C-alpha angles and dihedrals in degrees: 000000000000092000091051092051091050091051093048091047090050092049091048091051091049092048092047092047092048093048091048092049090047091050093049090049091049092051092045089053095043097052097064090040092053091043090054089062093059115095115263122245088253091053091049090049091051090067098031121109116260130214120228126199105217097164094109096042110122126204109281094023123125121207117199119206134169124240125166090353093301132105114254119198124212108191121188103209123211122219089262090053091050089051089049090060090064091046093053094051096098090053100051125089098219107027094164095046093240092162103080101239095129138051115266092256089061096048094106140094092283096039089223144090092246121028094230097055128053127183115201138169102245096220122111111240091222105066104339101264119145113250123219127235113250119185126217089266088074092075091117091057099034103037138263092283092059115117096167131286140116129322127195106211093194096074105354103259115160131202129186127233090279092052093253114150120242121239118262099023127118095252108092101202145020123281111272121254110217120219110272143157138192115254088184136335089282102036133066130192109212119196097030130063100168091108087073129268 
């Protein structure tokens, strides 16, 4: 009986050791596999908010940034540009921004928190091209009703200096306003507005 007990104990030890080694190997294999399913740092950064230094931005200057793989425009508007928004109102399709493409704090005539600074996604709402900035001096090219804004050369869509789409162009809606907030007078946080607008 003693020999039988020794054999059973040895078998039990071998089975326990094998099961333990198999379990350790399974966990060691599963950890990298599970980790590969987590988003990469680059993927996390693609959706993460970005900070923009706007302290040196002068009236009439356009700063282009990238957020979520798209161009984002930060335009510092001069007094003349702010006045031009009002002048273009009869020509735009959605002057009151009824289509919800902006946070509530940007649902106003200027489509911005402060009248002199607008933040827009620089992607045409027609087919996703990137419009170009055209100043008021481009009236000859853009038409007598042009007060400055953005023009998409791909299919001819026009947007005013608040990103509102003109009537009768292929783009169906205004340019989106991403969520943003001021961290200070010279810094913006684009992609997150929970800090309070």
